[in-house]
Backbone as ProteinMPNN parsed JSONL, in Angstrom:
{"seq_chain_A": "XXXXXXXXXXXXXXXXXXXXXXXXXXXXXXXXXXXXXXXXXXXXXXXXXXXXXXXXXXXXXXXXXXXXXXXXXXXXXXXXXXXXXXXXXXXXXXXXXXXXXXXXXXXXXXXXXXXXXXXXXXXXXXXXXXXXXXXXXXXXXXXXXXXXXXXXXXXXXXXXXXXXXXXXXXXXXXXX", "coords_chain_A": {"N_chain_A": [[-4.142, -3.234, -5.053], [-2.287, -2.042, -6.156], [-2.542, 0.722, -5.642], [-1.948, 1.236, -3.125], [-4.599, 1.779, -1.405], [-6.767, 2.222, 1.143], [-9.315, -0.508, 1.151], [-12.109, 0.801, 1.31], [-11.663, 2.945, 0.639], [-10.902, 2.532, -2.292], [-13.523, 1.266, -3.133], [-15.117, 3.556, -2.697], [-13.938, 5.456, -4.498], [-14.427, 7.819, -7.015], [-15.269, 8.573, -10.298], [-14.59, 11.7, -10.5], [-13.397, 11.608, -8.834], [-10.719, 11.165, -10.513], [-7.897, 12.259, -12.315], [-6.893, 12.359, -15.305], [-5.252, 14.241, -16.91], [-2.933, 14.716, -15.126], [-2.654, 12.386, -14.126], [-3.214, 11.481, -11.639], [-4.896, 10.052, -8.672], [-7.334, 11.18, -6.505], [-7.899, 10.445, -3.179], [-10.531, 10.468, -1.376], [-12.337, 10.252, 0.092], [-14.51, 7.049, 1.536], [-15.963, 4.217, 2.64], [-17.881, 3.347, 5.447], [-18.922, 0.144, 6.389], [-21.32, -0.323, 4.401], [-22.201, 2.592, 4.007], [-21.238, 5.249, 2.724], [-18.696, 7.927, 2.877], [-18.26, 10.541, 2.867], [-15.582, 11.905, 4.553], [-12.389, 10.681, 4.74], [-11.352, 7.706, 6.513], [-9.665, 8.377, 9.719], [-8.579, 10.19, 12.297], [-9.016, 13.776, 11.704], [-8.478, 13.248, 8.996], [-7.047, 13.873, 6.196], [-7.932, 14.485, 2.142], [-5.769, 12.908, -0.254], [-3.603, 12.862, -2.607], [-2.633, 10.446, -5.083], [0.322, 9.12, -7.254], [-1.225, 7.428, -10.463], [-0.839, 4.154, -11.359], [0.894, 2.843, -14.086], [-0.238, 0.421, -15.242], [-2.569, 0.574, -14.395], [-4.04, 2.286, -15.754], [-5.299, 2.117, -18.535], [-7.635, 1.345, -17.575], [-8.557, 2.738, -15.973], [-9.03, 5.179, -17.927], [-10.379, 4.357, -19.342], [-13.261, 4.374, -17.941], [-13.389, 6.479, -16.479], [-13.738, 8.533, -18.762], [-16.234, 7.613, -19.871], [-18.1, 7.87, -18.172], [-20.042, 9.462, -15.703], [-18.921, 12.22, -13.469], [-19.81, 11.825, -10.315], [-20.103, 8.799, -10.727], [-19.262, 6.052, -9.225], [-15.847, 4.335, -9.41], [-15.103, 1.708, -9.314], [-17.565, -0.645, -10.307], [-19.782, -3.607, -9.514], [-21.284, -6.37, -11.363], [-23.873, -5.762, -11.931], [-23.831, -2.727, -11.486], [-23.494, -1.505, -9.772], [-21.81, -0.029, -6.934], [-19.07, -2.114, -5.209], [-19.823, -4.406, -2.718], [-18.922, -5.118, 1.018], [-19.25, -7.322, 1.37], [-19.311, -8.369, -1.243], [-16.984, -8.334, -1.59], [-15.664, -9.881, -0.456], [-16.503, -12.663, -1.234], [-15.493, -13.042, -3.774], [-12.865, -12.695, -3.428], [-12.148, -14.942, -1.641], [-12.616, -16.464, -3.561], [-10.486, -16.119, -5.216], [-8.304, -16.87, -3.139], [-8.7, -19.881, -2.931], [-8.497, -20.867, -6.055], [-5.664, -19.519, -6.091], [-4.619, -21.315, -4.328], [-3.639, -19.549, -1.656], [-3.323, -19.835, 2.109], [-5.902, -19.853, 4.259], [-5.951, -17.885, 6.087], [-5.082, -15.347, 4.978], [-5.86, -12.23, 4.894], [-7.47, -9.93, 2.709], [-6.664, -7.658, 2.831], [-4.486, -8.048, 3.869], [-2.812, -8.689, 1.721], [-3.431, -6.206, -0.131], [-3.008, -3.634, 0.607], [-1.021, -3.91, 2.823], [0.907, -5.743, 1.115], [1.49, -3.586, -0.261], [2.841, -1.621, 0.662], [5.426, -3.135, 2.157], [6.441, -4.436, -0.06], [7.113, -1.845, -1.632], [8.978, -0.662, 0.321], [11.239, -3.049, 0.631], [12.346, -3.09, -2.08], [13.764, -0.086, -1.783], [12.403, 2.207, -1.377], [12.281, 5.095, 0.161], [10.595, 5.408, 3.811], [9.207, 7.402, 4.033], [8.396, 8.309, 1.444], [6.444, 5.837, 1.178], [4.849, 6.122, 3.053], [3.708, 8.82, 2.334], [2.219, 8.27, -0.216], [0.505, 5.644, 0.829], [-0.96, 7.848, 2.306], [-0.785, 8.115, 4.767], [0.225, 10.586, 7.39], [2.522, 10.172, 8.929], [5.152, 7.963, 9.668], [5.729, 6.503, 11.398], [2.977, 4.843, 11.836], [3.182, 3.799, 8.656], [5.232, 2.018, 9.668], [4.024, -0.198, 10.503], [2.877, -1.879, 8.366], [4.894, -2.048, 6.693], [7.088, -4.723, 6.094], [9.857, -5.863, 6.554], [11.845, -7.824, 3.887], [13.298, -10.824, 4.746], [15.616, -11.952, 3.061], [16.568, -9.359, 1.683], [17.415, -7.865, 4.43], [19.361, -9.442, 4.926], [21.239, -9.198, 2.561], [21.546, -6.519, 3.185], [22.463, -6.17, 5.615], [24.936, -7.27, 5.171], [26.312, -5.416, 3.797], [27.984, -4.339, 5.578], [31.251, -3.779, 6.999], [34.117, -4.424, 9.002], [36.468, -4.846, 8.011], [38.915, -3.338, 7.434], [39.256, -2.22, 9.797], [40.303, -3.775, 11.412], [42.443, -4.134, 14.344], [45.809, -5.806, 14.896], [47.119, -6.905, 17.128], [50.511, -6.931, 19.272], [51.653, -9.475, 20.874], [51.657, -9.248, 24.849], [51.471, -6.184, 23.831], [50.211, -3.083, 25.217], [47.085, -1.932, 25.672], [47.132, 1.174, 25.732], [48.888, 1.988, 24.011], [48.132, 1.937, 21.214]], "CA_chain_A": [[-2.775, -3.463, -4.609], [-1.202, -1.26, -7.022], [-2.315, 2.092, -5.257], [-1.972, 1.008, -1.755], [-5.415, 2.723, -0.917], [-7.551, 1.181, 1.946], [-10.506, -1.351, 0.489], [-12.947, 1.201, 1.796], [-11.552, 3.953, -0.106], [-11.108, 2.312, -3.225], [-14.887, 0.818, -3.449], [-15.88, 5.071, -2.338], [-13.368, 5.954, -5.713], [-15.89, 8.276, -7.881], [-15.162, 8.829, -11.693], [-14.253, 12.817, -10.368], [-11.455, 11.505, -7.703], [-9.382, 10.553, -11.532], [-7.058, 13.115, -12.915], [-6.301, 11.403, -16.073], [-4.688, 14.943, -17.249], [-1.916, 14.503, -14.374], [-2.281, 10.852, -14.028], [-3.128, 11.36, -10.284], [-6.445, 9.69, -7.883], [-7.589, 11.973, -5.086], [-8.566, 9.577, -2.27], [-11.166, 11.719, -0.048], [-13.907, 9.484, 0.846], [-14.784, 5.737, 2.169], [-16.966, 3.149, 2.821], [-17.773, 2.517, 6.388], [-19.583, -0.944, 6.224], [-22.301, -0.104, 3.327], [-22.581, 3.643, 4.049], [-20.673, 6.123, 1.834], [-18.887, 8.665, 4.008], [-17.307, 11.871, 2.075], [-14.309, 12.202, 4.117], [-11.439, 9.423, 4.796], [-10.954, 7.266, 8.128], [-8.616, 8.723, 10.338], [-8.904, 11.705, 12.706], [-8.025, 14.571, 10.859], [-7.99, 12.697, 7.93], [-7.174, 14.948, 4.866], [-7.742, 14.234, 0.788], [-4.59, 12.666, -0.413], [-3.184, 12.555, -4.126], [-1.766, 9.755, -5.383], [0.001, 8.942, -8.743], [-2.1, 6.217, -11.193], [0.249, 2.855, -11.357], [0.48, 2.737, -15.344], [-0.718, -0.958, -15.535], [-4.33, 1.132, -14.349], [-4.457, 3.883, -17.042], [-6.141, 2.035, -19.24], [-8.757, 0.899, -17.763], [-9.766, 4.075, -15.536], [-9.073, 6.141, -18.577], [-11.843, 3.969, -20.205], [-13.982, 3.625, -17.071], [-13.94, 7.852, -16.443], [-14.262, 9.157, -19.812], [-17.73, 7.045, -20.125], [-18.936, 8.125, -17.07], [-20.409, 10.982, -14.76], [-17.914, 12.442, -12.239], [-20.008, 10.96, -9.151], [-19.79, 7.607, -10.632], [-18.154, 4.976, -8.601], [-15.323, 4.054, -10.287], [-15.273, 0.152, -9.614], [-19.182, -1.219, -9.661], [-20.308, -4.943, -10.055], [-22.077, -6.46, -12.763], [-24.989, -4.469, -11.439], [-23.489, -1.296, -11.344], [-23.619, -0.492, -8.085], [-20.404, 0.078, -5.514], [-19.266, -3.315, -4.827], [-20.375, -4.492, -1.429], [-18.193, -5.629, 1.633], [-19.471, -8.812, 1.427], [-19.444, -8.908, -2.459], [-15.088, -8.398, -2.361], [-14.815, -11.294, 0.331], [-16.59, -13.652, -1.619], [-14.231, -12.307, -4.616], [-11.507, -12.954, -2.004], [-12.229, -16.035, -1.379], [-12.711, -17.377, -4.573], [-9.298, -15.997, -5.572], [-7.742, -17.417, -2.397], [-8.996, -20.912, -3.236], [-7.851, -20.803, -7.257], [-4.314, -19.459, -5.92], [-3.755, -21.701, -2.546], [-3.64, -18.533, -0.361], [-3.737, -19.747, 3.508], [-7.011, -19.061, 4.161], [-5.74, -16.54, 7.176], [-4.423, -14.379, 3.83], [-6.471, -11.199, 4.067], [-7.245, -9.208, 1.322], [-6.232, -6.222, 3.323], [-2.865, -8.361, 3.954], [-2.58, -8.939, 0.02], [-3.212, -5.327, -0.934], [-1.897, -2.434, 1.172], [0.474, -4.349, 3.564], [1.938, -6.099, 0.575], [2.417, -2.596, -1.087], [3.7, -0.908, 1.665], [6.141, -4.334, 1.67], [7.204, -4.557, -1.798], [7.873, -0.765, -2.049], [9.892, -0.586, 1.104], [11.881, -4.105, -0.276], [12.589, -2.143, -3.392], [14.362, 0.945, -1.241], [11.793, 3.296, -1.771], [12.445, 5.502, 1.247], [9.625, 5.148, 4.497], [8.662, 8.916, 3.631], [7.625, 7.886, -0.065], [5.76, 5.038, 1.059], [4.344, 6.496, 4.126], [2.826, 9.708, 1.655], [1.529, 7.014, -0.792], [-0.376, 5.269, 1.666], [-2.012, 8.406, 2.78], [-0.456, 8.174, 6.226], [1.49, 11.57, 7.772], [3.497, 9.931, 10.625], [5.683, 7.367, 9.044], [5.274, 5.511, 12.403], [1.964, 4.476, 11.227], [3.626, 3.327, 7.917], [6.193, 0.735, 9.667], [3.313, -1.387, 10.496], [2.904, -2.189, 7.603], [5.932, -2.733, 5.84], [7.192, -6.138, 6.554], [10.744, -6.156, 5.538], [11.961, -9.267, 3.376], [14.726, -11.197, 5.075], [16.938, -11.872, 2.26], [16.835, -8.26, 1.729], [18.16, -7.665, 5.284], [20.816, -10.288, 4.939], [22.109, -8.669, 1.822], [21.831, -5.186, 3.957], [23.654, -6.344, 6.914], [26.813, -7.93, 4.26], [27.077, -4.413, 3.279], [28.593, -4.04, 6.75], [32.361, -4.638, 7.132], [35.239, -4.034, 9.657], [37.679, -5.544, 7.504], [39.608, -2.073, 7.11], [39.243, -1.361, 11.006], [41.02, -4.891, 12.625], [43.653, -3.717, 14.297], [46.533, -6.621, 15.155], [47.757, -6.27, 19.043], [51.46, -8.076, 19.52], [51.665, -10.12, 22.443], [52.505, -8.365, 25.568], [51.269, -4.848, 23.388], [49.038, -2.775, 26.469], [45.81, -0.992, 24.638], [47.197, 2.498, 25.684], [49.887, 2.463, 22.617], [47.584, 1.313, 19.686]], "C_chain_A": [[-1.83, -2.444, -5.245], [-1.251, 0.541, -6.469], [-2.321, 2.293, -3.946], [-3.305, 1.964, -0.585], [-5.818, 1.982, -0.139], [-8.691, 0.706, 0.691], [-11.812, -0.464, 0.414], [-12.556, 2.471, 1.068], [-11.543, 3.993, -1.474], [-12.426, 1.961, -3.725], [-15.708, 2.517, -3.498], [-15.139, 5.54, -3.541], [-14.662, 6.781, -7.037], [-14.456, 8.81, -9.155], [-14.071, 10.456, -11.614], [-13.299, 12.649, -9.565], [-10.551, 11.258, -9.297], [-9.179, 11.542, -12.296], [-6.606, 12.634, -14.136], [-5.638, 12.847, -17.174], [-3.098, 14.554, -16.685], [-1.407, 13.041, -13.78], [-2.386, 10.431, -12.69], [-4.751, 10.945, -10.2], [-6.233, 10.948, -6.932], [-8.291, 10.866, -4.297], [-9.409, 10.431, -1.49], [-12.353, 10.995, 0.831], [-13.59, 8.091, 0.695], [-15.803, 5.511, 3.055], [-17.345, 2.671, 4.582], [-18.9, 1.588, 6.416], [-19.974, -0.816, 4.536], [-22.354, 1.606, 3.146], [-21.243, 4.482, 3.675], [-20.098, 7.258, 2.796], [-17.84, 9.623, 2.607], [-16.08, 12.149, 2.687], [-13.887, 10.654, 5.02], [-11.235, 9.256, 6.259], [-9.772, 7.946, 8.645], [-9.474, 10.358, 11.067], [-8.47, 12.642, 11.847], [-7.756, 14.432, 9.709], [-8.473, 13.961, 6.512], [-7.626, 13.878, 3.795], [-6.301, 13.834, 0.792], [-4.889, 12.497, -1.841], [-2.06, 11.459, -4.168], [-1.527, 9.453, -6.72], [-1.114, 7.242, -9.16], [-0.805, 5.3, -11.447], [-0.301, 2.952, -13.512], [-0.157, 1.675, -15.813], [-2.694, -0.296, -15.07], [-4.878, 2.001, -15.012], [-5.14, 3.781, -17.392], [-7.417, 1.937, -18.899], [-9.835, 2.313, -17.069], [-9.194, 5.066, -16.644], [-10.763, 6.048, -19.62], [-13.462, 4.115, -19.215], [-14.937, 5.754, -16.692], [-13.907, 8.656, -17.461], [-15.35, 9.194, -20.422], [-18.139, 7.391, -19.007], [-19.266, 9.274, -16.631], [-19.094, 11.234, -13.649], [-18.185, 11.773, -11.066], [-20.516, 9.397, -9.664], [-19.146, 6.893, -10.114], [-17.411, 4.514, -9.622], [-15.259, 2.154, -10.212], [-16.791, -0.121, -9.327], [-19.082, -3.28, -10.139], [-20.959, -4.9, -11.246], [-23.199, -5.84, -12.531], [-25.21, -3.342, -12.008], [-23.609, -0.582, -10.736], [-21.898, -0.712, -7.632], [-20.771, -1.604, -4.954], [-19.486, -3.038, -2.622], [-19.372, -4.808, -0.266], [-18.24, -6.93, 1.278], [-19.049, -9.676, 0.239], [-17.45, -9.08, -2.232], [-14.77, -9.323, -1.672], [-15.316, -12.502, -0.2], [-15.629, -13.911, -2.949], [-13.384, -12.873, -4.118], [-11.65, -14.211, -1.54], [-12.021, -17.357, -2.492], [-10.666, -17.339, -5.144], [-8.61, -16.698, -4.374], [-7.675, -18.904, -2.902], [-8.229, -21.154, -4.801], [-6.302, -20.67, -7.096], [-3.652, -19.796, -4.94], [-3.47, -21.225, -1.949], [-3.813, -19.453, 1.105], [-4.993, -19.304, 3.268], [-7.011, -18.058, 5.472], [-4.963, -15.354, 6.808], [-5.513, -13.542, 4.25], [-6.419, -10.586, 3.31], [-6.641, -8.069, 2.152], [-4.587, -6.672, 3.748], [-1.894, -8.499, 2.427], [-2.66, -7.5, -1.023], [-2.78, -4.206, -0.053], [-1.446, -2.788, 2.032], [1.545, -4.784, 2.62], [2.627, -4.763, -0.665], [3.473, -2.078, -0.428], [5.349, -2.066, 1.528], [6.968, -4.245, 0.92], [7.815, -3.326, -1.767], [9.151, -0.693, -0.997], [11.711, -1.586, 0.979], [12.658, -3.286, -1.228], [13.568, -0.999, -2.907], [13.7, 1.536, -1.431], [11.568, 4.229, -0.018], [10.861, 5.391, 2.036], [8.756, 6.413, 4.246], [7.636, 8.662, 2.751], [6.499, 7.516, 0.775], [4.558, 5.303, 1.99], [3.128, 7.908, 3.323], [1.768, 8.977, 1.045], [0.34, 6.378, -0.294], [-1.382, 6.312, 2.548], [-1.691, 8.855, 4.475], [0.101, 9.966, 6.415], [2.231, 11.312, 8.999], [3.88, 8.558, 10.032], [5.621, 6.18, 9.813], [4.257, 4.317, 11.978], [2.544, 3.322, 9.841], [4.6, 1.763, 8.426], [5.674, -0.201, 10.183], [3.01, -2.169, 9.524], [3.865, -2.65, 6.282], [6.815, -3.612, 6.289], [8.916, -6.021, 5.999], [11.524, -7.708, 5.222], [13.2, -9.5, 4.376], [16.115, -11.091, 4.664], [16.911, -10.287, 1.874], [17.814, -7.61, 2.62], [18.998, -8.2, 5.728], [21.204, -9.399, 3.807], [22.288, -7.052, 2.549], [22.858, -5.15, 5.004], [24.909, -6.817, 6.073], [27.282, -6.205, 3.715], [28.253, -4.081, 4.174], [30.499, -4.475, 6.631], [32.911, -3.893, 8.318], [36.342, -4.87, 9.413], [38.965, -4.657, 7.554], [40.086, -1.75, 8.353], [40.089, -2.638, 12.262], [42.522, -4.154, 12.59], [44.415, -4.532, 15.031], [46.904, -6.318, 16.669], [48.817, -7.67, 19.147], [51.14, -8.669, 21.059], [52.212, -9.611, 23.799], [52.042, -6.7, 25.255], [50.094, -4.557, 24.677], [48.127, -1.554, 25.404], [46.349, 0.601, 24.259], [48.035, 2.954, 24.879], [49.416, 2.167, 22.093], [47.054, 3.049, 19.687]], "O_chain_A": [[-0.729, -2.14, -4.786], [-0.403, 1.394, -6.731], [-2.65, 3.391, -3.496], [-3.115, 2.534, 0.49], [-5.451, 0.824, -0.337], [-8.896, 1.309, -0.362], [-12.65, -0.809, -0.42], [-13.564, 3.164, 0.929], [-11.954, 4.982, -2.081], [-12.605, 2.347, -4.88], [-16.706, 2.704, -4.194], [-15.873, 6.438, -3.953], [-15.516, 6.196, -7.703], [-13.299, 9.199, -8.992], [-13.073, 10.572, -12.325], [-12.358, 13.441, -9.507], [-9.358, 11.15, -9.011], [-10.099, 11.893, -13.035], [-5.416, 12.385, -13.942], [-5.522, 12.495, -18.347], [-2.201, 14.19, -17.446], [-0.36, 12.673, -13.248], [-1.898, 9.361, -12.325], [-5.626, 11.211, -11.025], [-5.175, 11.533, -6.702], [-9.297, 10.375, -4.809], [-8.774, 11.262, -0.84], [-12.964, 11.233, 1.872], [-12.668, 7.731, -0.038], [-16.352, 6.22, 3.898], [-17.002, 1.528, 4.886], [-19.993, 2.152, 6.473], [-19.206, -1.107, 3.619], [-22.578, 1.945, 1.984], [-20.24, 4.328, 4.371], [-20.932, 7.658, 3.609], [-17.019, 9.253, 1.767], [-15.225, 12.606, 1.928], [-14.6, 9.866, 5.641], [-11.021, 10.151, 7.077], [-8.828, 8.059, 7.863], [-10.34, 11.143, 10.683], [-7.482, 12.357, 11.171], [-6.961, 15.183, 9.143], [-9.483, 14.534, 6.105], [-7.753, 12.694, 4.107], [-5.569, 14.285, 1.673], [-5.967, 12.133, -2.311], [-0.979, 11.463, -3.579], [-2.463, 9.404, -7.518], [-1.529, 6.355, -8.413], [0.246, 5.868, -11.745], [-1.418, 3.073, -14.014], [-0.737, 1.854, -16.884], [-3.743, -0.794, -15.48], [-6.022, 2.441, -14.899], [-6.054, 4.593, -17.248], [-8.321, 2.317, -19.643], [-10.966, 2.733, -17.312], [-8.766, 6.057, -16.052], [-11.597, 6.778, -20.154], [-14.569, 3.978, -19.735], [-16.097, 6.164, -16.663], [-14.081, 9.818, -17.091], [-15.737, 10.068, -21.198], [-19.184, 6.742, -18.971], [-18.756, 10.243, -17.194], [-18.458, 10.306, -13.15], [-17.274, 11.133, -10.542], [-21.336, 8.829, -8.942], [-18.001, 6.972, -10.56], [-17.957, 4.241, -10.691], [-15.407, 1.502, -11.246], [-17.249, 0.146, -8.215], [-18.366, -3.871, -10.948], [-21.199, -3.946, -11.985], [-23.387, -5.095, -13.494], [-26.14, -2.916, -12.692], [-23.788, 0.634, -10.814], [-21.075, -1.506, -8.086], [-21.795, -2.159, -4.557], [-19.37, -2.148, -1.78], [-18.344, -4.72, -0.937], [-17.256, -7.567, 0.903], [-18.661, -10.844, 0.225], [-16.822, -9.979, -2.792], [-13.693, -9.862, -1.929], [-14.753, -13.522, 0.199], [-15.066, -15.0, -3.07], [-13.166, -13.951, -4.671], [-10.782, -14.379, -0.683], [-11.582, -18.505, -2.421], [-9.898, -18.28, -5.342], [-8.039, -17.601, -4.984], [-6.569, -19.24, -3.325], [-7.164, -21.752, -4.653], [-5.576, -21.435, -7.73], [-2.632, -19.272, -4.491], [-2.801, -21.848, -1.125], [-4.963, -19.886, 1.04], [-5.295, -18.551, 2.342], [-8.057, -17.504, 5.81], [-4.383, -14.57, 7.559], [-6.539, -14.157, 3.959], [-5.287, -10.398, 2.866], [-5.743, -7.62, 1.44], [-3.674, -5.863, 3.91], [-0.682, -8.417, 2.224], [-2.236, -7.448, -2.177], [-1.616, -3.988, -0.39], [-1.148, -1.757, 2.635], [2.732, -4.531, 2.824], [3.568, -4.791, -1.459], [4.66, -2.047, -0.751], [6.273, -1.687, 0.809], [8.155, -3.998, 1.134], [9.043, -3.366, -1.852], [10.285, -0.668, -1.476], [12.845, -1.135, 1.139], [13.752, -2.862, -0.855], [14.432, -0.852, -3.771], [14.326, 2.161, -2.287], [10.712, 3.872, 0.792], [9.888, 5.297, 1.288], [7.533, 6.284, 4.289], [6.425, 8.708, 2.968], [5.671, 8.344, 1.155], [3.449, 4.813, 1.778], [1.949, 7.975, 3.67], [0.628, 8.94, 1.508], [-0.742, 6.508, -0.868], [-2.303, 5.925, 3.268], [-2.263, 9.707, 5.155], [0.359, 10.53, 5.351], [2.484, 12.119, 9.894], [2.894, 7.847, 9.841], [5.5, 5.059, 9.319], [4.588, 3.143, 11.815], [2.35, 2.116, 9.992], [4.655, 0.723, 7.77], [6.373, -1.171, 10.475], [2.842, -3.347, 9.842], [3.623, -3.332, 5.285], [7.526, -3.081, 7.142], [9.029, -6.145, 4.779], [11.74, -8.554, 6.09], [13.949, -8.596, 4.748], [17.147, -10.637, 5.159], [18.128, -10.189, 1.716], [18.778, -6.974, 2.195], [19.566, -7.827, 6.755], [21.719, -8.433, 4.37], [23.354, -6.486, 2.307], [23.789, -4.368, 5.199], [25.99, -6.591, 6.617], [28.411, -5.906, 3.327], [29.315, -3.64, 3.734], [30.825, -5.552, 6.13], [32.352, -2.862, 8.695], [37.022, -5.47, 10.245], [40.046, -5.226, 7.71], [41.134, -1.108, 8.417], [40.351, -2.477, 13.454], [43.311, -3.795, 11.716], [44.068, -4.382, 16.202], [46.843, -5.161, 17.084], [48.487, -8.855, 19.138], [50.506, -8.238, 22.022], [53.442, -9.567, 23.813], [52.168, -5.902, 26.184], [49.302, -5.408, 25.08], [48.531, -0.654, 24.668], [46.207, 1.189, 23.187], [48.167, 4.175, 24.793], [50.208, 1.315, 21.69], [46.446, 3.509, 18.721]]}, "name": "protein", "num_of_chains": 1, "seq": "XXXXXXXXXXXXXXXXXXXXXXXXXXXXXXXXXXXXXXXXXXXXXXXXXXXXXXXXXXXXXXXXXXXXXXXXXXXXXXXXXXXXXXXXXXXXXXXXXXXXXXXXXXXXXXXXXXXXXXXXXXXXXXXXXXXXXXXXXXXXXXXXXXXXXXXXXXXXXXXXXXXXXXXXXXXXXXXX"}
């Protein structure tokens, strides 16, 4: 949730996508089903850099300094690349523990609710739209949901308190 990557790109995350000089991931590869694919869904789809959320430093600073470069950076207790199957039972369990709906996806809980939150926040559609990896911002406003009370306090910015203009009785429009 914190780097708004797809599920399928984060599980494909190798030890050598983490910059922990510049504090940046390279996203370049993903998961389709079980099978490892070197470059990222999308036609056309480039490498993207994104920064590291500081609440994740620690742990991929600990996670790729012990490791090989083509290490997966998240594995199971195993130590393999978690599975599809393995993050929805994951996902499930956490749903259940935190009363999620059970028509919560995880893919609605981690890069819709970034996209979301950042957009909430003002972080222009550009930002959020790079971030996510997207280049057509279009793409991006599917995903960002904006809060209500947000867009009630947006619309009060509004006034035409300054712009009422009085009309006497009898006054015809073409003298104001």
């Amino acid at each position: 949730m914190l780097t708004g990557c797809r599920l399928s790109e984060g599980r494909a995350l190798r030890c050598g996508d983490v910059n922990l000089k510049d504090s940046t991931i390279r996203i370049s590869s993903t998961f389709s089903g079980n099978v490892f694919r070197e470059k990222r869904k999308g036609r056309g789809a480039k490498s993207v850099t994104i920064p590291i959320h500081p609440e994740l430093l620690s742990f991929l600073k600990e996670r790729v300094e012990s490791n090989l470069p083509h290490t997966f950076v998240f594995v199971s207790e195993l130590g393999k690349h978690y599975s599809r199957s393995k993050l929805d039972r994951i996902w499930n369990i956490v749903k259940k523990k935190t009363n999620l709906p059970d028509n919560v996806r995880m893919y609605d809980a981690t890069r819709h609710s970034f996209a979301s939150q950042l957009v909430n926040q003002g972080v222009p559609l550009l930002s959020v739209s790079r971030l996510m990896g997207h280049f057509n911002t279009k793409i991006t406003e599917r995903y960002s949901h904006s809060d209500l009370e947000r867009l009630k306090i947006d619309v009060s910015n509004l006034t035409l308190q300054d712009k009422i203009v009085r009309l006497e009785k009898g006054q015809k429009v073409e003298n104001i």
